PDB file of C-alpha atoms in Angstrom:
ATOM      1  CA  UNK A   1      19.516 -47.782  33.613  1.00 50.00           C
ATOM      2  CA  UNK A   2      19.431 -46.147  30.276  1.00 51.00           C
ATOM      3  CA  UNK A   3      20.749 -42.354  30.127  1.00 53.00           C
ATOM      4  CA  UNK A   4      17.917 -40.004  28.948  1.00 54.00           C
ATOM      5  CA  UNK A   5      19.235 -38.841  25.557  1.00 56.00           C
ATOM      6  CA  UNK A   6      19.302 -35.197  24.288  1.00 52.00           C
ATOM      7  CA  UNK A   7      16.477 -34.421  22.127  1.00 50.00           C
ATOM      8  CA  UNK A   8      17.693 -34.387  18.401  1.00 52.00           C
ATOM      9  CA  UNK A   9      15.521 -31.354  17.545  1.00 54.00           C
ATOM     10  CA  UNK A  10      15.179 -28.447  20.022  1.00 55.00           C
ATOM     11  CA  UNK A  11      14.816 -24.811  19.687  1.00 57.00           C
ATOM     12  CA  UNK A  12      18.623 -24.243  19.759  1.00 60.00           C
ATOM     13  CA  UNK A  13      19.691 -27.175  17.549  1.00 56.00           C
ATOM     14  CA  UNK A  14      20.546 -25.304  14.461  1.00 64.00           C
ATOM     15  CA  UNK A  15      17.982 -27.169  12.540  1.00 75.00           C
ATOM     16  CA  UNK A  16      15.152 -24.641  12.519  1.00 85.00           C
ATOM     17  CA  UNK A  17      15.005 -20.910  11.931  1.00 89.00           C
ATOM     18  CA  UNK A  18      15.471 -18.687  14.749  1.00 90.00           C
ATOM     19  CA  UNK A  19      13.506 -15.490  15.970  1.00 92.00           C
ATOM     20  CA  UNK A  20      15.897 -12.936  16.481  1.00 93.00           C
ATOM     21  CA  UNK A  21      13.622  -9.793  16.769  1.00 95.00           C
ATOM     22  CA  UNK A  22      10.088  -8.895  16.884  1.00 95.00           C
ATOM     23  CA  UNK A  23       9.220  -5.489  16.115  1.00 95.00           C
ATOM     24  CA  UNK A  24       5.729  -3.897  15.501  1.00 95.00           C
ATOM     25  CA  UNK A  25       3.955  -0.532  14.932  1.00 95.00           C
ATOM     26  CA  UNK A  26       0.360   0.679  15.080  1.00 95.00           C
ATOM     27  CA  UNK A  27      -0.548   2.888  12.065  1.00 95.00           C
ATOM     28  CA  UNK A  28      -3.750   4.246  10.527  1.00 95.00           C
ATOM     29  CA  UNK A  29      -4.059   4.516   6.766  1.00 95.00           C
ATOM     30  CA  UNK A  30      -5.911   7.627   6.011  1.00 94.00           C
ATOM     31  CA  UNK A  31      -5.699   8.019   2.271  1.00 93.00           C
ATOM     32  CA  UNK A  32      -4.790   5.533  -0.848  1.00 93.00           C
ATOM     33  CA  UNK A  33      -4.880   5.815  -4.719  1.00 92.00           C
ATOM     34  CA  UNK A  34      -8.077   3.816  -4.773  1.00 91.00           C
ATOM     35  CA  UNK A  35      -9.965   5.538  -1.564  1.00 91.00           C
ATOM     36  CA  UNK A  36      -8.979   8.979  -0.734  1.00 89.00           C
ATOM     37  CA  UNK A  37     -10.654   9.132   2.766  1.00 91.00           C
ATOM     38  CA  UNK A  38      -9.778   6.076   5.124  1.00 91.00           C
ATOM     39  CA  UNK A  39      -9.635   5.425   8.703  1.00 92.00           C
ATOM     40  CA  UNK A  40      -7.999   1.951   8.619  1.00 94.00           C
ATOM     41  CA  UNK A  41      -6.028   0.988  11.697  1.00 96.00           C
ATOM     42  CA  UNK A  42      -3.493  -1.955  11.326  1.00 96.00           C
ATOM     43  CA  UNK A  43      -0.733  -3.626  13.033  1.00 96.00           C
ATOM     44  CA  UNK A  44       2.599  -4.070  11.285  1.00 95.00           C
ATOM     45  CA  UNK A  45       4.935  -6.676  12.386  1.00 95.00           C
ATOM     46  CA  UNK A  46       8.741  -7.020  11.283  1.00 95.00           C
ATOM     47  CA  UNK A  47      10.435 -10.210  12.232  1.00 95.00           C
ATOM     48  CA  UNK A  48      14.125 -10.889  11.933  1.00 95.00           C
ATOM     49  CA  UNK A  49      14.832 -14.615  11.279  1.00 94.00           C
ATOM     50  CA  UNK A  50      18.217 -16.325  11.222  1.00 92.00           C
ATOM     51  CA  UNK A  51      18.099 -19.554   9.078  1.00 89.00           C
ATOM     52  CA  UNK A  52      20.292 -22.492  10.400  1.00 87.00           C
ATOM     53  CA  UNK A  53      23.284 -21.243   8.327  1.00 87.00           C
ATOM     54  CA  UNK A  54      23.060 -17.980  10.264  1.00 84.00           C
ATOM     55  CA  UNK A  55      21.660 -15.783   7.309  1.00 92.00           C
ATOM     56  CA  UNK A  56      19.359 -13.212   8.701  1.00 94.00           C
ATOM     57  CA  UNK A  57      16.166 -12.328   6.855  1.00 94.00           C
ATOM     58  CA  UNK A  58      13.490  -9.796   7.352  1.00 94.00           C
ATOM     59  CA  UNK A  59       9.896 -10.669   6.940  1.00 93.00           C
ATOM     60  CA  UNK A  60       7.143  -8.216   7.427  1.00 93.00           C
ATOM     61  CA  UNK A  61       3.347  -8.427   7.336  1.00 94.00           C
ATOM     62  CA  UNK A  62       0.215  -6.437   8.338  1.00 95.00           C
ATOM     63  CA  UNK A  63      -2.857  -7.470  10.038  1.00 96.00           C
ATOM     64  CA  UNK A  64      -6.268  -5.685  10.356  1.00 96.00           C
ATOM     65  CA  UNK A  65      -7.334  -5.326  14.053  1.00 95.00           C
ATOM     66  CA  UNK A  66      -9.807  -8.233  14.141  1.00 96.00           C
ATOM     67  CA  UNK A  67      -6.652 -10.290  12.548  1.00 96.00           C
ATOM     68  CA  UNK A  68      -4.514  -9.101  15.258  1.00 95.00           C
ATOM     69  CA  UNK A  69      -6.929  -9.799  17.986  1.00 96.00           C
ATOM     70  CA  UNK A  70      -6.969 -13.439  16.618  1.00 96.00           C
ATOM     71  CA  UNK A  71      -3.260 -13.466  16.432  1.00 95.00           C
ATOM     72  CA  UNK A  72      -3.031 -12.401  20.275  1.00 95.00           C
ATOM     73  CA  UNK A  73      -5.459 -15.036  21.234  1.00 96.00           C
ATOM     74  CA  UNK A  74      -3.209 -17.603  19.589  1.00 95.00           C
ATOM     75  CA  UNK A  75      -0.318 -16.568  21.886  1.00 94.00           C
ATOM     76  CA  UNK A  76      -2.601 -16.269  25.054  1.00 95.00           C
ATOM     77  CA  UNK A  77      -3.725 -19.975  24.476  1.00 95.00           C
ATOM     78  CA  UNK A  78       0.263 -20.911  24.050  1.00 95.00           C
ATOM     79  CA  UNK A  79       0.982 -19.208  27.151  1.00 95.00           C
ATOM     80  CA  UNK A  80      -1.882 -20.938  28.974  1.00 95.00           C
ATOM     81  CA  UNK A  81      -0.668 -24.339  27.741  1.00 94.00           C
ATOM     82  CA  UNK A  82       2.933 -23.683  28.576  1.00 94.00           C
ATOM     83  CA  UNK A  83       1.753 -23.011  32.255  1.00 93.00           C
ATOM     84  CA  UNK A  84       0.276 -26.555  32.519  1.00 91.00           C
ATOM     85  CA  UNK A  85       3.394 -28.237  31.005  1.00 83.00           C
TER      86      UNK A  85
ATOM     87  CA  UNK B   1      27.423  -6.845 -45.906  1.00 81.00           C
ATOM     88  CA  UNK B   2      27.102 -10.265 -47.134  1.00 85.00           C
ATOM     89  CA  UNK B   3      25.432 -13.297 -45.402  1.00 85.00           C
ATOM     90  CA  UNK B   4      27.817 -16.038 -44.715  1.00 86.00           C
ATOM     91  CA  UNK B   5      25.693 -19.349 -45.207  1.00 86.00           C
ATOM     92  CA  UNK B   6      27.147 -22.498 -43.471  1.00 88.00           C
ATOM     93  CA  UNK B   7      27.390 -25.864 -45.430  1.00 88.00           C
ATOM     94  CA  UNK B   8      24.498 -27.158 -43.298  1.00 89.00           C
ATOM     95  CA  UNK B   9      22.277 -24.122 -43.949  1.00 89.00           C
ATOM     96  CA  UNK B  10      22.907 -24.391 -47.756  1.00 87.00           C
ATOM     97  CA  UNK B  11      22.013 -28.232 -47.339  1.00 87.00           C
ATOM     98  CA  UNK B  12      18.793 -27.199 -45.933  1.00 88.00           C
ATOM     99  CA  UNK B  13      17.982 -24.773 -48.411  1.00 87.00           C
ATOM    100  CA  UNK B  14      18.846 -26.860 -51.194  1.00 87.00           C
ATOM    101  CA  UNK B  15      15.348 -28.338 -50.970  1.00 86.00           C
ATOM    102  CA  UNK B  16      13.744 -25.006 -51.949  1.00 86.00           C
ATOM    103  CA  UNK B  17      14.484 -25.198 -55.655  1.00 87.00           C
ATOM    104  CA  UNK B  18      12.971 -28.847 -55.806  1.00 87.00           C
ATOM    105  CA  UNK B  19       9.486 -27.564 -55.170  1.00 86.00           C
ATOM    106  CA  UNK B  20       7.235 -25.193 -56.822  1.00 86.00           C
ATOM    107  CA  UNK B  21       7.429 -21.251 -56.230  1.00 87.00           C
ATOM    108  CA  UNK B  22       4.076 -21.441 -54.677  1.00 88.00           C
ATOM    109  CA  UNK B  23       5.321 -24.047 -52.002  1.00 87.00           C
ATOM    110  CA  UNK B  24       8.367 -21.721 -51.350  1.00 88.00           C
ATOM    111  CA  UNK B  25       5.835 -18.755 -51.093  1.00 89.00           C
ATOM    112  CA  UNK B  26       3.879 -21.004 -48.486  1.00 89.00           C
ATOM    113  CA  UNK B  27       7.162 -21.889 -46.609  1.00 90.00           C
ATOM    114  CA  UNK B  28       7.917 -18.214 -46.161  1.00 89.00           C
ATOM    115  CA  UNK B  29       4.317 -17.610 -44.862  1.00 90.00           C
ATOM    116  CA  UNK B  30       4.697 -20.380 -42.388  1.00 89.00           C
ATOM    117  CA  UNK B  31       8.165 -19.259 -41.687  1.00 90.00           C
ATOM    118  CA  UNK B  32       7.031 -15.611 -40.575  1.00 90.00           C
ATOM    119  CA  UNK B  33       3.956 -17.287 -38.769  1.00 90.00           C
ATOM    120  CA  UNK B  34       6.247 -19.423 -36.636  1.00 90.00           C
ATOM    121  CA  UNK B  35       8.192 -16.317 -35.704  1.00 89.00           C
ATOM    122  CA  UNK B  36       5.226 -14.551 -34.555  1.00 87.00           C
ATOM    123  CA  UNK B  37       3.538 -17.534 -32.857  1.00 88.00           C
ATOM    124  CA  UNK B  38       6.013 -20.471 -32.187  1.00 85.00           C
ATOM    125  CA  UNK B  39       6.584 -23.328 -34.459  1.00 84.00           C
ATOM    126  CA  UNK B  40       3.838 -25.926 -34.916  1.00 85.00           C
ATOM    127  CA  UNK B  41       5.564 -29.493 -36.005  1.00 85.00           C
ATOM    128  CA  UNK B  42       2.255 -30.833 -37.202  1.00 87.00           C
ATOM    129  CA  UNK B  43       2.356 -28.565 -40.102  1.00 86.00           C
ATOM    130  CA  UNK B  44       5.767 -29.967 -41.329  1.00 87.00           C
ATOM    131  CA  UNK B  45       3.827 -33.507 -41.417  1.00 88.00           C
ATOM    132  CA  UNK B  46       1.073 -32.388 -43.552  1.00 87.00           C
ATOM    133  CA  UNK B  47       3.498 -30.599 -46.021  1.00 86.00           C
ATOM    134  CA  UNK B  48       5.881 -33.654 -45.932  1.00 88.00           C
ATOM    135  CA  UNK B  49       2.984 -35.795 -47.015  1.00 88.00           C
ATOM    136  CA  UNK B  50       1.713 -33.662 -49.828  1.00 87.00           C
ATOM    137  CA  UNK B  51       5.255 -33.301 -51.190  1.00 86.00           C
ATOM    138  CA  UNK B  52       6.267 -36.870 -50.716  1.00 87.00           C
ATOM    139  CA  UNK B  53       9.366 -36.110 -48.696  1.00 87.00           C
ATOM    140  CA  UNK B  54      10.521 -36.880 -45.131  1.00 88.00           C
ATOM    141  CA  UNK B  55       9.000 -34.329 -42.477  1.00 86.00           C
ATOM    142  CA  UNK B  56      12.650 -33.544 -41.559  1.00 88.00           C
ATOM    143  CA  UNK B  57      13.444 -32.279 -45.148  1.00 87.00           C
ATOM    144  CA  UNK B  58      10.483 -29.904 -44.756  1.00 88.00           C
ATOM    145  CA  UNK B  59      11.466 -28.920 -41.361  1.00 90.00           C
ATOM    146  CA  UNK B  60      15.050 -28.024 -42.490  1.00 90.00           C
ATOM    147  CA  UNK B  61      13.705 -26.307 -45.462  1.00 89.00           C
ATOM    148  CA  UNK B  62      11.469 -23.971 -43.490  1.00 90.00           C
ATOM    149  CA  UNK B  63      14.025 -23.515 -40.709  1.00 91.00           C
ATOM    150  CA  UNK B  64      16.533 -22.642 -43.221  1.00 91.00           C
ATOM    151  CA  UNK B  65      14.294 -20.156 -44.846  1.00 91.00           C
ATOM    152  CA  UNK B  66      13.556 -18.731 -41.300  1.00 92.00           C
ATOM    153  CA  UNK B  67      17.149 -18.377 -40.374  1.00 92.00           C
ATOM    154  CA  UNK B  68      17.825 -16.517 -43.851  1.00 92.00           C
ATOM    155  CA  UNK B  69      15.216 -14.229 -43.121  1.00 92.00           C
ATOM    156  CA  UNK B  70      16.126 -13.534 -39.469  1.00 92.00           C
ATOM    157  CA  UNK B  71      19.731 -12.837 -40.246  1.00 92.00           C
ATOM    158  CA  UNK B  72      19.005 -10.627 -43.152  1.00 92.00           C
ATOM    159  CA  UNK B  73      16.488  -8.689 -41.107  1.00 93.00           C
ATOM    160  CA  UNK B  74      18.831  -8.656 -37.952  1.00 91.00           C
ATOM    161  CA  UNK B  75      21.530  -7.302 -39.955  1.00 91.00           C
ATOM    162  CA  UNK B  76      19.256  -5.039 -42.185  1.00 92.00           C
ATOM    163  CA  UNK B  77      21.248  -5.869 -45.337  1.00 92.00           C
ATOM    164  CA  UNK B  78      20.690  -4.076 -48.378  1.00 92.00           C
ATOM    165  CA  UNK B  79      18.631  -5.591 -51.389  1.00 92.00           C
ATOM    166  CA  UNK B  80      21.857  -5.741 -53.416  1.00 92.00           C
ATOM    167  CA  UNK B  81      23.600  -7.785 -50.598  1.00 92.00           C
ATOM    168  CA  UNK B  82      20.587  -9.999 -50.114  1.00 92.00           C
ATOM    169  CA  UNK B  83      20.767 -10.842 -53.755  1.00 92.00           C
ATOM    170  CA  UNK B  84      24.640 -11.450 -53.753  1.00 91.00           C
ATOM    171  CA  UNK B  85      24.452 -13.700 -50.730  1.00 90.00           C
ATOM    172  CA  UNK B  86      21.635 -15.682 -52.040  1.00 90.00           C
ATOM    173  CA  UNK B  87      23.330 -15.958 -55.577  1.00 89.00           C
ATOM    174  CA  UNK B  88      26.127 -18.351 -54.215  1.00 87.00           C
ATOM    175  CA  UNK B  89      23.062 -20.903 -53.691  1.00 87.00           C
ATOM    176  CA  UNK B  90      22.966 -21.219 -57.341  1.00 87.00           C
ATOM    177  CA  UNK B  91      19.015 -20.972 -57.431  1.00 89.00           C
ATOM    178  CA  UNK B  92      17.002 -19.829 -60.557  1.00 89.00           C
ATOM    179  CA  UNK B  93      16.285 -16.305 -61.214  1.00 90.00           C
ATOM    180  CA  UNK B  94      12.744 -16.687 -60.365  1.00 90.00           C
ATOM    181  CA  UNK B  95      13.458 -18.274 -56.881  1.00 90.00           C
ATOM    182  CA  UNK B  96      16.035 -15.453 -56.043  1.00 91.00           C
ATOM    183  CA  UNK B  97      13.278 -12.841 -56.858  1.00 91.00           C
ATOM    184  CA  UNK B  98      10.932 -14.715 -54.681  1.00 91.00           C
ATOM    185  CA  UNK B  99      13.230 -14.777 -51.697  1.00 91.00           C
ATOM    186  CA  UNK B 100      14.201 -11.129 -52.047  1.00 93.00           C
ATOM    187  CA  UNK B 101      10.479 -10.191 -52.078  1.00 92.00           C
ATOM    188  CA  UNK B 102       9.945 -12.310 -49.046  1.00 91.00           C
ATOM    189  CA  UNK B 103      12.843 -10.570 -47.308  1.00 93.00           C
ATOM    190  CA  UNK B 104      11.628  -6.954 -48.222  1.00 93.00           C
ATOM    191  CA  UNK B 105       7.957  -7.917 -47.490  1.00 93.00           C
ATOM    192  CA  UNK B 106       8.589  -9.164 -43.987  1.00 92.00           C
ATOM    193  CA  UNK B 107      11.743  -7.544 -42.560  1.00 92.00           C
ATOM    194  CA  UNK B 108      10.088  -4.727 -40.619  1.00 93.00           C
ATOM    195  CA  UNK B 109       7.963  -7.215 -38.900  1.00 92.00           C
ATOM    196  CA  UNK B 110      10.764  -9.539 -38.257  1.00 92.00           C
ATOM    197  CA  UNK B 111      12.896  -6.767 -36.765  1.00 92.00           C
ATOM    198  CA  UNK B 112       9.954  -5.747 -34.339  1.00 91.00           C
ATOM    199  CA  UNK B 113       9.679  -9.464 -33.222  1.00 89.00           C
ATOM    200  CA  UNK B 114      13.639  -9.611 -32.789  1.00 89.00           C
ATOM    201  CA  UNK B 115      13.710  -6.441 -30.798  1.00 86.00           C
ATOM    202  CA  UNK B 116      11.445  -8.083 -28.146  1.00 81.00           C
ATOM    203  CA  UNK B 117      14.350 -10.716 -27.621  1.00 79.00           C
ATOM    204  CA  UNK B 118      16.544  -8.376 -25.776  1.00 75.00           C
ATOM    205  CA  UNK B 119      17.132  -8.876 -22.233  1.00 73.00           C
ATOM    206  CA  UNK B 120      14.712  -7.379 -19.975  1.00 76.00           C
ATOM    207  CA  UNK B 121      15.234  -5.422 -16.754  1.00 84.00           C
ATOM    208  CA  UNK B 122      11.953  -5.157 -14.636  1.00 87.00           C
ATOM    209  CA  UNK B 123       9.862  -2.402 -15.770  1.00 89.00           C
ATOM    210  CA  UNK B 124       7.145  -0.473 -14.378  1.00 92.00           C
ATOM    211  CA  UNK B 125       3.645  -1.897 -14.623  1.00 92.00           C
ATOM    212  CA  UNK B 126       1.670   0.142 -12.098  1.00 94.00           C
ATOM    213  CA  UNK B 127       1.674   1.607  -8.458  1.00 94.00           C
ATOM    214  CA  UNK B 128      -0.653   1.586  -5.535  1.00 95.00           C
ATOM    215  CA  UNK B 129      -0.065   4.071  -2.672  1.00 95.00           C
ATOM    216  CA  UNK B 130      -1.316   4.549   0.865  1.00 95.00           C
ATOM    217  CA  UNK B 131      -0.723   7.408   3.152  1.00 95.00           C
ATOM    218  CA  UNK B 132      -0.261   6.100   6.710  1.00 94.00           C
ATOM    219  CA  UNK B 133       0.007   7.636  10.182  1.00 95.00           C
ATOM    220  CA  UNK B 134       2.211   5.714  12.732  1.00 94.00           C
ATOM    221  CA  UNK B 135       0.670   5.913  16.112  1.00 95.00           C
ATOM    222  CA  UNK B 136       2.743   3.763  18.034  1.00 94.00           C
ATOM    223  CA  UNK B 137       5.535   1.252  18.025  1.00 93.00           C
ATOM    224  CA  UNK B 138       7.430  -1.126  20.320  1.00 92.00           C
ATOM    225  CA  UNK B 139       9.762   1.372  21.216  1.00 92.00           C
ATOM    226  CA  UNK B 140       7.675   4.756  21.290  1.00 92.00           C
ATOM    227  CA  UNK B 141       4.125   5.214  22.064  1.00 92.00           C
ATOM    228  CA  UNK B 142       1.967   8.335  21.411  1.00 91.00           C
ATOM    229  CA  UNK B 143       3.238   9.245  18.089  1.00 92.00           C
ATOM    230  CA  UNK B 144       1.896  11.108  15.015  1.00 94.00           C
ATOM    231  CA  UNK B 145       4.300  10.004  12.211  1.00 93.00           C
ATOM    232  CA  UNK B 146       3.093  10.187   8.551  1.00 95.00           C
ATOM    233  CA  UNK B 147       4.501   7.569   5.976  1.00 95.00           C
ATOM    234  CA  UNK B 148       3.600   6.682   2.463  1.00 95.00           C
ATOM    235  CA  UNK B 149       3.635   3.134   1.686  1.00 94.00           C
ATOM    236  CA  UNK B 150       3.958   2.143  -2.022  1.00 95.00           C
ATOM    237  CA  UNK B 151       3.309  -1.138  -3.780  1.00 94.00           C
ATOM    238  CA  UNK B 152       5.279  -1.005  -6.960  1.00 95.00           C
ATOM    239  CA  UNK B 153       4.058  -3.840  -9.659  1.00 94.00           C
ATOM    240  CA  UNK B 154       6.718  -4.746 -11.927  1.00 93.00           C
ATOM    241  CA  UNK B 155       7.142  -6.816 -15.200  1.00 88.00           C
ATOM    242  CA  UNK B 156      10.112  -8.708 -16.428  1.00 84.00           C
ATOM    243  CA  UNK B 157       9.961 -11.159 -19.226  1.00 77.00           C
ATOM    244  CA  UNK B 158       6.062 -11.741 -18.874  1.00 77.00           C
ATOM    245  CA  UNK B 159       6.437 -12.275 -15.181  1.00 85.00           C
ATOM    246  CA  UNK B 160       4.699 -10.095 -12.552  1.00 90.00           C
ATOM    247  CA  UNK B 161       6.662  -9.000  -9.319  1.00 91.00           C
ATOM    248  CA  UNK B 162       5.620  -6.694  -6.637  1.00 93.00           C
ATOM    249  CA  UNK B 163       7.832  -4.656  -4.181  1.00 92.00           C
ATOM    250  CA  UNK B 164       6.579  -2.958  -1.237  1.00 93.00           C
ATOM    251  CA  UNK B 165       8.325   0.099   0.010  1.00 93.00           C
ATOM    252  CA  UNK B 166       7.822   2.700   2.734  1.00 93.00           C
ATOM    253  CA  UNK B 167       9.029   6.440   2.962  1.00 94.00           C
ATOM    254  CA  UNK B 168       8.284   9.637   4.696  1.00 94.00           C
ATOM    255  CA  UNK B 169       6.615  12.358   2.830  1.00 93.00           C
ATOM    256  CA  UNK B 170       9.938  14.646   2.724  1.00 95.00           C
ATOM    257  CA  UNK B 171      11.751  11.741   1.101  1.00 96.00           C
ATOM    258  CA  UNK B 172       8.930  11.155  -1.338  1.00 95.00           C
ATOM    259  CA  UNK B 173       9.168  14.888  -2.306  1.00 96.00           C
ATOM    260  CA  UNK B 174      12.975  14.568  -2.968  1.00 96.00           C
ATOM    261  CA  UNK B 175      12.259  11.365  -4.912  1.00 94.00           C
ATOM    262  CA  UNK B 176       9.662  13.196  -6.993  1.00 95.00           C
ATOM    263  CA  UNK B 177      12.219  16.111  -7.548  1.00 96.00           C
ATOM    264  CA  UNK B 178      14.897  13.816  -8.784  1.00 95.00           C
ATOM    265  CA  UNK B 179      12.540  12.065 -11.305  1.00 94.00           C
ATOM    266  CA  UNK B 180      11.514  15.472 -12.503  1.00 95.00           C
ATOM    267  CA  UNK B 181      15.133  16.543 -12.760  1.00 94.00           C
ATOM    268  CA  UNK B 182      15.913  13.230 -14.790  1.00 92.00           C
ATOM    269  CA  UNK B 183      12.946  14.286 -17.276  1.00 92.00           C
ATOM    270  CA  UNK B 184      14.256  17.887 -17.591  1.00 92.00           C
ATOM    271  CA  UNK B 185      17.554  16.369 -18.870  1.00 90.00           C
ATOM    272  CA  UNK B 186      15.997  15.130 -21.924  1.00 86.00           C
ATOM    273  CA  UNK B 187      15.280  18.822 -22.841  1.00 88.00           C
ATOM    274  CA  UNK B 188      19.059  19.974 -22.721  1.00 89.00           C
ATOM    275  CA  UNK B 189      20.718  20.715 -25.767  1.00 88.00           C
ATOM    276  CA  UNK B 190      23.255  17.951 -25.198  1.00 89.00           C
ATOM    277  CA  UNK B 191      20.535  15.266 -25.041  1.00 88.00           C
ATOM    278  CA  UNK B 192      18.683  16.743 -27.870  1.00 88.00           C
ATOM    279  CA  UNK B 193      21.824  16.666 -30.161  1.00 89.00           C
ATOM    280  CA  UNK B 194      22.419  12.916 -29.300  1.00 89.00           C
ATOM    281  CA  UNK B 195      18.761  11.965 -29.992  1.00 87.00           C
ATOM    282  CA  UNK B 196      18.988  13.907 -33.422  1.00 88.00           C
ATOM    283  CA  UNK B 197      21.950  12.180 -34.506  1.00 87.00           C
ATOM    284  CA  UNK B 198      20.812   8.606 -33.487  1.00 84.00           C
ATOM    285  CA  UNK B 199      17.822   9.098 -35.757  1.00 71.00           C
TER     286      UNK B 199
END
């Protein structure tokens, strides 16, 4: 009987980047150089990612509320699928 | 200060006395145009056909003339020094005068073009800003924390770069004060004296 081999690519194998930290904040833009009166809520995400060599990089991005809701929906779907595995 | 012309350079320039002054003047015009906009090898072929020589010869002649003009302009050599430098080439009186006139007519513009070749640090292009209020974060809810987000647009060697920075209003005020202080320095006696002496 063949022994099941370890998968060559897994989340810990040192081939992909690793998510080290996930920080977020909710802010509201109230004024800018192009528009003096704003009421613009947004979610800002700051990821800390380590590449296979161990070097850590910061990546940040912003989402509008509708964008964030879409983002959130993706994770809900991922979580639902994992339940079935 | 005299120009030191290499053997190869002199060989290239040796083509000039073999053609009319009108042709040399035209080469001079082409040389400056190439400095302004970059070279166009097709011009060499057209000229080579008309003059009945190889296009390499024309190219060397124009490039030799360009180099003569840029080196003279770079060093800002005097009329006398230019004349003495060219004298060693053994050209006719008329050709020497033509070359001198080419130099004097074009050196200011050539110097402006050469000044753009200096290495370039990223420089300011424009700035966008946004005043934000942070309402919550992963570690703390129910906040009211003002922040200024700045998108700095930079230019470097023709490339466009942006940097996004964020700070709180107090630090921004401090930044503004530091920059104002730097500008104030221009008005001190010391800086005034240095600037006057350079001019």
